[in-house]
XYZ file of C-alpha atoms in Angstrom:
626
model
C -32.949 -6.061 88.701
C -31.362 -7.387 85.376
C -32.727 -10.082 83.059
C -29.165 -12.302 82.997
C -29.651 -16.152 83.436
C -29.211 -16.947 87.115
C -27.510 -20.493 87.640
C -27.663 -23.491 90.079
C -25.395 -26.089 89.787
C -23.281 -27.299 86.521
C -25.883 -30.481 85.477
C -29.185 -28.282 85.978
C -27.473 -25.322 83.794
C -26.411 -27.545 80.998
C -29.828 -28.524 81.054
C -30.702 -25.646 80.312
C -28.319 -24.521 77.669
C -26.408 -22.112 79.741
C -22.625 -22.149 79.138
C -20.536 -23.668 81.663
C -18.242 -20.880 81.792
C -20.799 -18.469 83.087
C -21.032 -20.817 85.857
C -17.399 -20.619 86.642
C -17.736 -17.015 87.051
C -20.478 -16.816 88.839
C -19.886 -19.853 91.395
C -16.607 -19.051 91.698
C -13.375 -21.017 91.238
C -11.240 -19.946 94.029
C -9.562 -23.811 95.048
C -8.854 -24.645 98.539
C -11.064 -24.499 101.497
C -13.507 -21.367 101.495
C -13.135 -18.491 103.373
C -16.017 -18.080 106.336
C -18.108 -15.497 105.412
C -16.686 -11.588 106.994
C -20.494 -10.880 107.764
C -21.531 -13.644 110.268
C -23.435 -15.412 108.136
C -23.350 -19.039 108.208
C -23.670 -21.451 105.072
C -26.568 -23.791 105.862
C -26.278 -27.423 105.776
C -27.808 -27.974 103.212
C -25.572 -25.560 100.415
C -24.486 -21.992 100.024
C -26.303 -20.056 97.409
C -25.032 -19.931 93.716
C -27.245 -17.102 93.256
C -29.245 -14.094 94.062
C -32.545 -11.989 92.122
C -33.870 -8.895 94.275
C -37.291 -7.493 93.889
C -38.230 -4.574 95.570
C -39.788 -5.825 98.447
C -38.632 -9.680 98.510
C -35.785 -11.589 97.545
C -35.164 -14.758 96.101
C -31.643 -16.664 96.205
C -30.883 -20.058 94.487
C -28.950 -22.895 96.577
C -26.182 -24.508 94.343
C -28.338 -27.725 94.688
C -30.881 -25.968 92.646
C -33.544 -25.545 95.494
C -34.675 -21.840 95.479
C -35.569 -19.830 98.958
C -37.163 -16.720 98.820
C -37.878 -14.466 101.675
C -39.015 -10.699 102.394
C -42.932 -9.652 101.396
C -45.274 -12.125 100.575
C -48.905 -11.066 100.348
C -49.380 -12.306 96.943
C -47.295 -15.826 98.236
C -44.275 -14.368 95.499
C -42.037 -15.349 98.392
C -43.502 -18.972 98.621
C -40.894 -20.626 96.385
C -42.355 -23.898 94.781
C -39.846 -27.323 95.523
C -37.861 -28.825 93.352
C -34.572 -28.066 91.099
C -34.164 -24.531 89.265
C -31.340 -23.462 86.838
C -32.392 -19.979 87.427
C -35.014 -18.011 89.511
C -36.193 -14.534 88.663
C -38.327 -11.605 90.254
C -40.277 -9.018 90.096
C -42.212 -6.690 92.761
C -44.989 -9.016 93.748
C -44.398 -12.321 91.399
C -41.653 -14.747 90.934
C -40.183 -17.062 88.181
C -38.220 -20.081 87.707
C -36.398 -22.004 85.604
C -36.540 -25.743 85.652
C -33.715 -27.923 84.343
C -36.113 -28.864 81.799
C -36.192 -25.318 80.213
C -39.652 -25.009 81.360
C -40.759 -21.916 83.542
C -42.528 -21.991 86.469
C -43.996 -18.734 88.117
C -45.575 -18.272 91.767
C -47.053 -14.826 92.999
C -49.514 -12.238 91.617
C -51.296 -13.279 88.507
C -54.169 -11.050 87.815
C -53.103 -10.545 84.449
C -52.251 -13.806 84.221
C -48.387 -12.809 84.473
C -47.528 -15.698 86.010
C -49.158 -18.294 83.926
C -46.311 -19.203 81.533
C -46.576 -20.803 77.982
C -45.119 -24.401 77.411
C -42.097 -24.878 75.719
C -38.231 -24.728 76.039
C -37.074 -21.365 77.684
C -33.477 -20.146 77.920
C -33.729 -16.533 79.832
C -36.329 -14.912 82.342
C -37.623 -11.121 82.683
C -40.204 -10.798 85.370
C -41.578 -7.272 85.584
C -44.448 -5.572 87.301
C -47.585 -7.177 85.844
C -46.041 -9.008 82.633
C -43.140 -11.569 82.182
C -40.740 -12.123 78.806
C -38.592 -15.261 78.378
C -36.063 -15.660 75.784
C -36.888 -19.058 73.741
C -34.619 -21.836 74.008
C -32.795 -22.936 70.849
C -33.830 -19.742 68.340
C -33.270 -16.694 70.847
C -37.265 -15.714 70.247
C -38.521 -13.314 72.919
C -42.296 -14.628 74.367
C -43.927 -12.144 76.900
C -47.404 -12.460 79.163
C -49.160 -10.383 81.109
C -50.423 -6.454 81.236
C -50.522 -5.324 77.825
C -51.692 -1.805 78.589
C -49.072 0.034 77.312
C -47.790 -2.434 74.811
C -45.417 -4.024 77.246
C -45.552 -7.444 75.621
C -44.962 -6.173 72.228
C -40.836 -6.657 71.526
C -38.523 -6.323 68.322
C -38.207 -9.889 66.415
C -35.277 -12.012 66.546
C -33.238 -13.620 68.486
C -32.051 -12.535 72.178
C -29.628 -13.442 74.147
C -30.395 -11.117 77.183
C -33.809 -9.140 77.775
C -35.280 -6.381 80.291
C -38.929 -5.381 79.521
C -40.072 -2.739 81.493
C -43.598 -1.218 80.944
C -42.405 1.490 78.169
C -39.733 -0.420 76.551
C -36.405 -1.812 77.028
C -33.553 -3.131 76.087
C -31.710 -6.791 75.524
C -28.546 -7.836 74.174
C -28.204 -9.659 70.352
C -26.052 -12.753 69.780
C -22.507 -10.922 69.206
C -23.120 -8.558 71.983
C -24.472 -5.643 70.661
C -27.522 -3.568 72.691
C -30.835 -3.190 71.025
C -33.235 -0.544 72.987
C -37.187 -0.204 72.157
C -39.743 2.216 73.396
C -43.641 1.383 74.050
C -45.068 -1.506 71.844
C -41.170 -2.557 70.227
C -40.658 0.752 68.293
C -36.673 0.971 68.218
C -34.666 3.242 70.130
C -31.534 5.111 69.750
C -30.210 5.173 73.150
C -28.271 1.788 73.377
C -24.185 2.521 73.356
C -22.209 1.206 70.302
C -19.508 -2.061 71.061
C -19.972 -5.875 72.474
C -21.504 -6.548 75.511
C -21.900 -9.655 77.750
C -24.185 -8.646 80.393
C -26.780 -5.636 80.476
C -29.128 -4.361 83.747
C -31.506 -1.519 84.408
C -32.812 0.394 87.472
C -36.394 0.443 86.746
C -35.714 0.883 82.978
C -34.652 4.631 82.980
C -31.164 4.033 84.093
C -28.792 1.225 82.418
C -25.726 -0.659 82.419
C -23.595 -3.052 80.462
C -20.521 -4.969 81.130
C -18.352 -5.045 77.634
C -16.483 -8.423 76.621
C -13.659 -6.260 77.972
C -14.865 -5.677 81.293
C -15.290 -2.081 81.172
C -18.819 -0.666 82.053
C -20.824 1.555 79.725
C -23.746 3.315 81.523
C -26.587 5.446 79.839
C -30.125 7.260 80.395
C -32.970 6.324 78.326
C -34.141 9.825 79.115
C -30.986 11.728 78.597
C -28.686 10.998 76.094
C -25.732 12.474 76.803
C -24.968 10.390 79.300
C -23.327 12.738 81.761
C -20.112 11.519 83.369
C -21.429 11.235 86.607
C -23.164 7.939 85.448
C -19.210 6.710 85.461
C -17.744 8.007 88.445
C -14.193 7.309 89.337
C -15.481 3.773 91.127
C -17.229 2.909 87.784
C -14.041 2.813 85.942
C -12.564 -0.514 86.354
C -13.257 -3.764 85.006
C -16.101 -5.404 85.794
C -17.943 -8.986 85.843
C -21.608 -8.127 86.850
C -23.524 -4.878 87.336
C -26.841 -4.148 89.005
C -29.125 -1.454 89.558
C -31.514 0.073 92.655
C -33.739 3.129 91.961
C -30.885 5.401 92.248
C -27.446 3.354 93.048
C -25.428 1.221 90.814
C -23.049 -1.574 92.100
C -20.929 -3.639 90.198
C -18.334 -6.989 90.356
C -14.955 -6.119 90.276
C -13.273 -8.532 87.934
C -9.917 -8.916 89.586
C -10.561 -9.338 92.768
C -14.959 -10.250 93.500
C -15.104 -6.505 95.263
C -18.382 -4.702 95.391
C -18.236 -1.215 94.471
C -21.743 0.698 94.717
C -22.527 4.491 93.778
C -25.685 6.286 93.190
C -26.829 8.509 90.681
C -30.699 10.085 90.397
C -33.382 7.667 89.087
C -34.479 10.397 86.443
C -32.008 12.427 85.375
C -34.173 14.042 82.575
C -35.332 16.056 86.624
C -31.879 17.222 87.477
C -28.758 18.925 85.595
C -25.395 19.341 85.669
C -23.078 21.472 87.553
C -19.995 22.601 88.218
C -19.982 18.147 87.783
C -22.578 17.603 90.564
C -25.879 16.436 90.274
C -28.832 19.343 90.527
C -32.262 19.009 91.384
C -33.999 20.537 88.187
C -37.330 22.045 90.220
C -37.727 24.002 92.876
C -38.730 21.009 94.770
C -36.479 19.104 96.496
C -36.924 15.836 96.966
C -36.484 12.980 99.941
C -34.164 10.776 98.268
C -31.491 14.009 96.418
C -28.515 13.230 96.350
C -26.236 14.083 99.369
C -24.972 17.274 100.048
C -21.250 18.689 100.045
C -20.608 20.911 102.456
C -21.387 24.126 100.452
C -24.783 23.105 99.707
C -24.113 21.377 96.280
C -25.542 17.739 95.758
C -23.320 15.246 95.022
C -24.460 11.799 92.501
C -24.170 9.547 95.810
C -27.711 8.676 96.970
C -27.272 6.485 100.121
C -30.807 7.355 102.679
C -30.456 3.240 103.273
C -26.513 2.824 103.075
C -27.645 1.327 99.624
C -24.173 2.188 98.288
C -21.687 0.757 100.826
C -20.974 -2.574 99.942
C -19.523 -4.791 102.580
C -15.919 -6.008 102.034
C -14.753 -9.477 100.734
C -15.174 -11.700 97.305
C -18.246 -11.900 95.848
C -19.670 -14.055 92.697
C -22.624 -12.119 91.781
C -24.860 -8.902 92.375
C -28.177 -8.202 92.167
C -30.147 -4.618 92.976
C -33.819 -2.978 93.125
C -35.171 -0.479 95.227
C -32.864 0.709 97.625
C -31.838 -2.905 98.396
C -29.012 -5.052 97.087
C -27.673 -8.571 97.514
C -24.498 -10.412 96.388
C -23.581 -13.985 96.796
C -19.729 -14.332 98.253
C -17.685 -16.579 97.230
C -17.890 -18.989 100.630
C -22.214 -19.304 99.335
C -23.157 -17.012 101.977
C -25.448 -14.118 100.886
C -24.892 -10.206 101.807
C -27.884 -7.448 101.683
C -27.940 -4.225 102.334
C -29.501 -1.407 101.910
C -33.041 -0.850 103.212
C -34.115 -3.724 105.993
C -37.543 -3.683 106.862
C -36.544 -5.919 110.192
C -34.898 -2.598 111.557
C -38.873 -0.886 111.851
C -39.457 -4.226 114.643
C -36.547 -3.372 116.916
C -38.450 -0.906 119.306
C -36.087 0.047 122.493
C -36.538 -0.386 125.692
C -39.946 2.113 127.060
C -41.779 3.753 128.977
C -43.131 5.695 126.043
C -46.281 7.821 126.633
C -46.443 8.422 123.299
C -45.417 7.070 119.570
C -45.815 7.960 115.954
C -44.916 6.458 112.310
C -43.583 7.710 109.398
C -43.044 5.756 106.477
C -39.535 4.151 107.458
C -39.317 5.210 111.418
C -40.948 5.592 113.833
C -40.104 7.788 117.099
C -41.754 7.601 120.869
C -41.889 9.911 123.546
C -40.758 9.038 126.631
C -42.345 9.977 130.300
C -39.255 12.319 130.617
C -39.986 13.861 127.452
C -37.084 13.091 125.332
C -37.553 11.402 122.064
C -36.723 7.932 121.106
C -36.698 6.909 117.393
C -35.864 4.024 115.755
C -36.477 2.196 112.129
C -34.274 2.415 109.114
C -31.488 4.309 109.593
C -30.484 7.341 106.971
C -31.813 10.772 106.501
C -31.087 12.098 109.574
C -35.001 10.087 111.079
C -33.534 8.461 113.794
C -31.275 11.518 115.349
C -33.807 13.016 117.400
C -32.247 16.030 119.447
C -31.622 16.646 123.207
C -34.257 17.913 125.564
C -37.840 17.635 126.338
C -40.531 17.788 124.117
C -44.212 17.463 124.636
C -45.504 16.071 121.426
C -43.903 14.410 118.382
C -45.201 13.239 114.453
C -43.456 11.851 111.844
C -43.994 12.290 108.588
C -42.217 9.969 104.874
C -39.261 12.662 105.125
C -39.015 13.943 108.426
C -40.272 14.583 112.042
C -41.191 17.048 113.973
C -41.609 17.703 117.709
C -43.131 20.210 120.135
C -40.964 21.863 122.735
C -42.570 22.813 126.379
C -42.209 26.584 124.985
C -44.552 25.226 122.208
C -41.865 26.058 119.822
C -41.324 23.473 116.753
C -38.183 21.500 116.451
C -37.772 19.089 113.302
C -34.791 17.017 112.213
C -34.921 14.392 109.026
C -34.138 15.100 104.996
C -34.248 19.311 105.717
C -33.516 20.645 102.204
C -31.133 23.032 102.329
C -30.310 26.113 99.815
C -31.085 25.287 96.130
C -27.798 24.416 94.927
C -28.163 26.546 91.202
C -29.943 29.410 93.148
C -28.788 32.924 93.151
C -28.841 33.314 97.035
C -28.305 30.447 98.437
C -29.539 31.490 101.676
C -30.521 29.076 104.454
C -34.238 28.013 104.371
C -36.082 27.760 108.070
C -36.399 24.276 109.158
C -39.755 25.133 111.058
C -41.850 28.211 110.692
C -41.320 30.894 113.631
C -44.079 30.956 116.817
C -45.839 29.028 119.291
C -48.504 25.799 118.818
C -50.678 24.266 120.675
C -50.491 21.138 118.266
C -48.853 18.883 115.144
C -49.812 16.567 112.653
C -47.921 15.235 110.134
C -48.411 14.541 106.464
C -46.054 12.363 103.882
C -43.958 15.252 102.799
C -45.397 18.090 104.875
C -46.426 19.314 108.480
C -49.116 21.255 109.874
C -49.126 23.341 113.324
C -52.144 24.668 115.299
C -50.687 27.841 116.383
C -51.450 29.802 119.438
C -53.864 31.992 117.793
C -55.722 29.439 116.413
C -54.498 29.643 112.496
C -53.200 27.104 110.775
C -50.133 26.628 109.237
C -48.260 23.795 106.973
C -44.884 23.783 106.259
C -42.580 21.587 104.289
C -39.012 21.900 106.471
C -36.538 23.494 104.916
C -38.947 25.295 102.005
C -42.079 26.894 101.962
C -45.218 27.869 104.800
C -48.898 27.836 103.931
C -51.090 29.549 106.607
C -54.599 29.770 106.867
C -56.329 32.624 106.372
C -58.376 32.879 109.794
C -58.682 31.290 113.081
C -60.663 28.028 112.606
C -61.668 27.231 115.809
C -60.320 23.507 116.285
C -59.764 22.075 119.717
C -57.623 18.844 117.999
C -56.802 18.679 113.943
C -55.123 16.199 111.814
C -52.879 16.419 108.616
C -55.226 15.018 105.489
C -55.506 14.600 101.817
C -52.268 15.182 99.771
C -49.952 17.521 101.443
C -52.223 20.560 101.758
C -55.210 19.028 103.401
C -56.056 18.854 107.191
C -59.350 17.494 109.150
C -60.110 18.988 112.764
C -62.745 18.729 116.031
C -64.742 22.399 115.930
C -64.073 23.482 119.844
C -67.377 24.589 119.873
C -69.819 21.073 118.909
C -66.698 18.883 118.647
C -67.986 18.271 114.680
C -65.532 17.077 112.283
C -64.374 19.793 109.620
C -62.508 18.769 106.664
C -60.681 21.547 103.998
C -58.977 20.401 101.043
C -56.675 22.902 101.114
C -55.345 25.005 103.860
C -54.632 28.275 102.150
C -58.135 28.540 100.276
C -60.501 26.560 103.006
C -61.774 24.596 100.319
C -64.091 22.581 103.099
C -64.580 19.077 102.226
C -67.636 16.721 102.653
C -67.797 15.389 106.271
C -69.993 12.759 108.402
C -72.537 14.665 110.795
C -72.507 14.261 114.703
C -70.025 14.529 117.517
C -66.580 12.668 117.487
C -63.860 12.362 120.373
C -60.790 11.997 117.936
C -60.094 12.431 114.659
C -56.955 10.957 112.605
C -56.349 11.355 108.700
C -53.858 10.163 106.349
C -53.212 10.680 102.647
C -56.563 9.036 101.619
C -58.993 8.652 104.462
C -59.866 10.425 107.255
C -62.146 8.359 110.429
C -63.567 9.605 113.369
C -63.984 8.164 116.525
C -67.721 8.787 118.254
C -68.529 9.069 121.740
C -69.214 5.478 122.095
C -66.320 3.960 120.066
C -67.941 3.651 116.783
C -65.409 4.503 114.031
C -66.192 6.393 111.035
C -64.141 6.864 107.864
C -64.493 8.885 104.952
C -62.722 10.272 101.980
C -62.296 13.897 100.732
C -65.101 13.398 98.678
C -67.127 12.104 101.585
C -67.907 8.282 100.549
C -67.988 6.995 103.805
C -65.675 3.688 104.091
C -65.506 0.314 105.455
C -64.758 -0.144 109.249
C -64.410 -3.059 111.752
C -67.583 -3.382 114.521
C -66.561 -2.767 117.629
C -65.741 0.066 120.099
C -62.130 1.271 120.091
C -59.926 3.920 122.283
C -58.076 4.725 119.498
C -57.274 5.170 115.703
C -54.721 5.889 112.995
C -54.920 6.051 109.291
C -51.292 5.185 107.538
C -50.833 5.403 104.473
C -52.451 2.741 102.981
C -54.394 0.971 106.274
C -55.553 1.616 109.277
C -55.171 0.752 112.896
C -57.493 0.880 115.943
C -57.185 0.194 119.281
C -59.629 -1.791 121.172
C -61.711 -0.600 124.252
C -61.120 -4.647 125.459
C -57.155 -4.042 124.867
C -56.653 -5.848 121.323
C -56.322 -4.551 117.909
C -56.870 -4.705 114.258
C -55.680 -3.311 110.846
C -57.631 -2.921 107.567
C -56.841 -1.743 103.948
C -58.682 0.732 102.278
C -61.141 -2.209 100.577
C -61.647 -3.066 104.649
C -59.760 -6.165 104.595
C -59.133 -6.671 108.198
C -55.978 -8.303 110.230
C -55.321 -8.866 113.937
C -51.647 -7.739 114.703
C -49.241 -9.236 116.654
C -49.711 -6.395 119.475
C -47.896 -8.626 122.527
C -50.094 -6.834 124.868
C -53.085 -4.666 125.736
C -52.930 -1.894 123.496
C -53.592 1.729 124.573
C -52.803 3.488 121.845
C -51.734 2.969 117.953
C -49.799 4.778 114.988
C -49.924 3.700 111.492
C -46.956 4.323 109.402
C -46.512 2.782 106.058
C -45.476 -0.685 106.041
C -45.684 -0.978 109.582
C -47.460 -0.108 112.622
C -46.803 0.427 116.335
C -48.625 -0.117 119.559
C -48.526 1.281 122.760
C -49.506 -1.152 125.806
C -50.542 -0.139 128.602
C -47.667 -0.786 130.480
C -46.113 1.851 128.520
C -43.713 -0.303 125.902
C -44.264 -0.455 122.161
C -44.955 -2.929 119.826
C -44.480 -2.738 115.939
C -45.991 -4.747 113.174
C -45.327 -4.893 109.770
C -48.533 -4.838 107.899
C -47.831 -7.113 104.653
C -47.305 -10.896 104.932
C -43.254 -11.864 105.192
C -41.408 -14.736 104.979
C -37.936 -14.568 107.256
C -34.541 -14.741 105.648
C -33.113 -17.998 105.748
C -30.036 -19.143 106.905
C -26.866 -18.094 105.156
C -28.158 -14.958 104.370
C -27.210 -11.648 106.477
C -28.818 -7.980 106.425
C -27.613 -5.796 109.096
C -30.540 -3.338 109.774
């Protein structure tokens, strides 16, 4: 995400008082016919794109006719683009901005703090952040911001601006000449901008930042470190460059020779990690999903890729844009590339029978009726590469999965930290904890395993175990409430029993009278009675809303729910027990709630998955390999 001035066509952009030469650059001035596009994407009828913005869960691209198309995520309708001609379109995660020929602004999306009701008057520049936007004033450079407030967010130096980012605690914007000016909460200045001219400047979520010098050369720094180690300009970052974006943890940026992509990844916070022997180190003892890769000898490496985020497809491109883990670029034929995390790659379920399924927060893996395990979603991380043989029972969790073998032995594969890099051992760490189980359950980060004595115990693969202290007597249990938490049938009255925490048996609040399942996720846990009533509560015991009805099954994701009706159909609700009917494509027998998406299983043994949020397709002449 980066606050530059994204442009249309030539006559909307002089409107607008953005220099022709910028759209040279970013159009592209290549003569001849254009190349077709090296992805299979085809430029639509109606025009390529001149340019891209990428939120974090939807995208927006502008057509060199001015007409903007968004597509990805659209419960708050940031996806619905308004018609008409733009000079420039903007986003943010759940709102979207425009800018007309007229220099006015138009904004579509979330607006509960009125974020996307802009002032009148002539604008030059958009920033559209979480819950507040900024625009750069037409004519004098003034910066205007609306919006959340809360932590000052609106408040930014005086003066003129040429280029602006405005994240919740500060940021940063470039002054006619070139020079970077950085701020803090509520405008106070800040003395982590680099020295020199600069024509272009971009953030990753306003910790991590980049600017392209008059010269081409980059010039990257951390707002929370300020030494800037080197690995924020690896070899790759070197060149000369045209445009730069940033994700959460990958940079990528326009060569200025020849329109290549180059993409590389460093950690989001680097204030968490340190430096050495030149790699990037995880600062904590805890390590976490999206590190860095390893190098063979255990040692992380400043190349985060768990979506591919950082390989870049070949070819010419005009412009980049980057947030999240996703990234688009605009090629020189009009055609847009993405890549990096696809959401469309959780849909494409393979071929059943499955007798069993379960979702994590970007897979989701079924077991089939010969007991091997299927698993499919967005690839990286190791998710998907479920190994050989037969297995009786399989849950995923965010970071990993695990399965049980016939010998009721654990197997799990996924993000499995190995030895600390800095630590004085560096001795292997067991992926699963030794023994037999009867059952799983999964949590975000964590697992938990019924063992064969009927203890408890919840491991985090590849780090540490926390048993219970005594048998507790469950005859089916579920992971619950933060990562320590679990919720189980008592064998003996088949009563729910909640705990807190698994090492202390810290027992939580719980709704009286028998149930026939049980599922739990970070925030909720819900019962199913005898009948087919559902019951939900938290860990404080506030019992929640629920759909009527009688279901055959439940899970709780991580922010919904799912159940499975007794008549075959289906329905999802949030935690304020807004309800949706999902696009099931059959009688459902079972369900598993993941985190944007769900999955079904019919009857006839296939799956089905959902996602749950609103989306809008990409449209043509844009391409995103899953």
């Amino acid at each position: 995400m980066n606050g530059r001035r994204l442009p249309a066509a030539t006559g909307l952009l002089a409107a607008a008082g953005i220099a022709a030469g910028v759209v040279a650059a970013l159009v592209g001035d290549a003569g001849g016919d254009p190349a077709p596009p090296r992805d299979g994407a085809e430029v639509p009828d109606g025009g390529g794109f001149a340019a891209v913005s990428v939120g974090v869960d939807h995208v927006c691209g502008l057509r060199v006719g001015g007409m903007a198309a968004c597509w990805g995520y659209n419960d708050y309708g940031q996806a619905d683009a308004p018609a008409g001609e733009f000079a420039a379109v903007r986003v943010g995660p759940w709102h979207s901005c425009g800018l007309r020929g007229d220099r006015s602004v138009v904004c579509w999306g979330r607006n509960d703090y009125g974020q996307a009701d802009p002032p009148t008057g002539d604008f030059s520049g958009l920033f559209v952040g979480a819950l507040h936007t900024c625009g750069t004033r037409a004519g004098d450079g003034a910066v205007t911001c609306w919006g959340d407030n809360t932590w000052g967010q609106l408040e930014t130096p005086a003066g003129p601006f040429e280029e602006i980012i405005a994240y919740t605690h500060g940021g940063c914007g470039l002054r006619p000449g070139g020079a970077v000016e950085c701020w803090s909460g509520r405008g106070e200045l800040d003395s982590a901008a680099p020295g020199g001219s600069f024509r272009a400047i971009a953030s990753g979520g306003g910790d991590r930042w980049c600017a392209v010098g008059h010269d081409g050369a980059l010039a990257c720094w951390d707002s929370q470190r300020r030494d800037a180690p080197d690995e924020m300009h690896p070899e790759a970052a070197r060149g000369r460059f045209s445009d730069v974006a940033l994700g959460d943890e990958h940079t990528c940026a326009l060569a200025a020779d020849d329109g290549a992509v180059v993409c590389w990844g460093a950690p989001r916070l680097a204030a968490d990690f340190e430096v050495v022997d030149g790699v990037w180190v995880p600062g904590g003892v805890h390590v976490r999903a999206d590190t860095p890769a390893r190098t063979e000898d255990g040692r992380y490496r400043g190349a985060i890729n768990r979506y591919g985020n950082i390989e870049a497809p070949e070819g010419r491109f005009t412009s980049v844009s980057a947030a999240g883990s996703r990234t688009c670029a605009v090629r020189d034929t009009g055609a847009i590339a993405c890549w990096g995390r696809a959401d469309g790659a959780l849909l494409e379920v393979p071929d059943g029978p499955f007798r069993a399924i379960t979702a994590g927060s970007d897979h989701t893996c079924g077991l089939r009726l010969s007991g091997r395990i299927a698993c499919w979603g967005r690839p990286g991380g190791g998710l998907l590469d479920a190994p050989e043989g037969a297995f009786r029972a399989v849950v995923a969790a965010s970071t990993h999965t695990c399965g049980l073998r016939p010998s009721a032995t654990i197997a799990c594969w996924g993000h499995i930290p190995g030895p600390h890099p800095a630590g004085p051992d560096r001795q292997e760490r067991r992926v699963a904890p030794d023994g037999t189980f009867s059952a799983l359950a999964a949590h975000a980060t964590a697992s938990c395993g019924l063992r064969s004595d009927g203890t408890l115990t919840c491991f985090w693969p590849g780090g540490r175990e926390r048993p219970s202290q005594q048998p507790l007597g469950l005859r089916a249990f579920a992971a619950a409430f933060d990562s320590t938490g679990w919720c189980g049938l008592l064998a003996s009255d088949s009563t729910a029993y909640c705990s807190t925490d698994v090492w202390h048996d810290l027992r939580a609040i719980t709704p009286s009278g028998r149930f026939e399942a049980i599922s739990a996720g970070h925030r909720l846990a819900c019962g199913l009675r005898p009948g087919g009533d559902v019951v939900c509560w938290d860990k404080y015991g506030w019992q929640q809303p629920t759909p009527d009805g009688a279901f055959r099954d439940i899970s709780v994701g991580w922010t919904h729910t799912c159940g499975a009706r007794t008549d075959g159909g289906a329905v999802c609700w949030n935690h304020n027990g807004e309800q949706y009917t999902p696009p099931t494509g059959g009688q459902l027998a079972a369900v598993a709630a993941g985190a944007a998406h769900a999955c079904g299983l019919n009857t006839d043994s296939t799956a089905t998955c959902w996602l749950h949020r609103p989306h809008n397709p990409p449209p043509p002449g844009v391409h995103h390999p899953h």
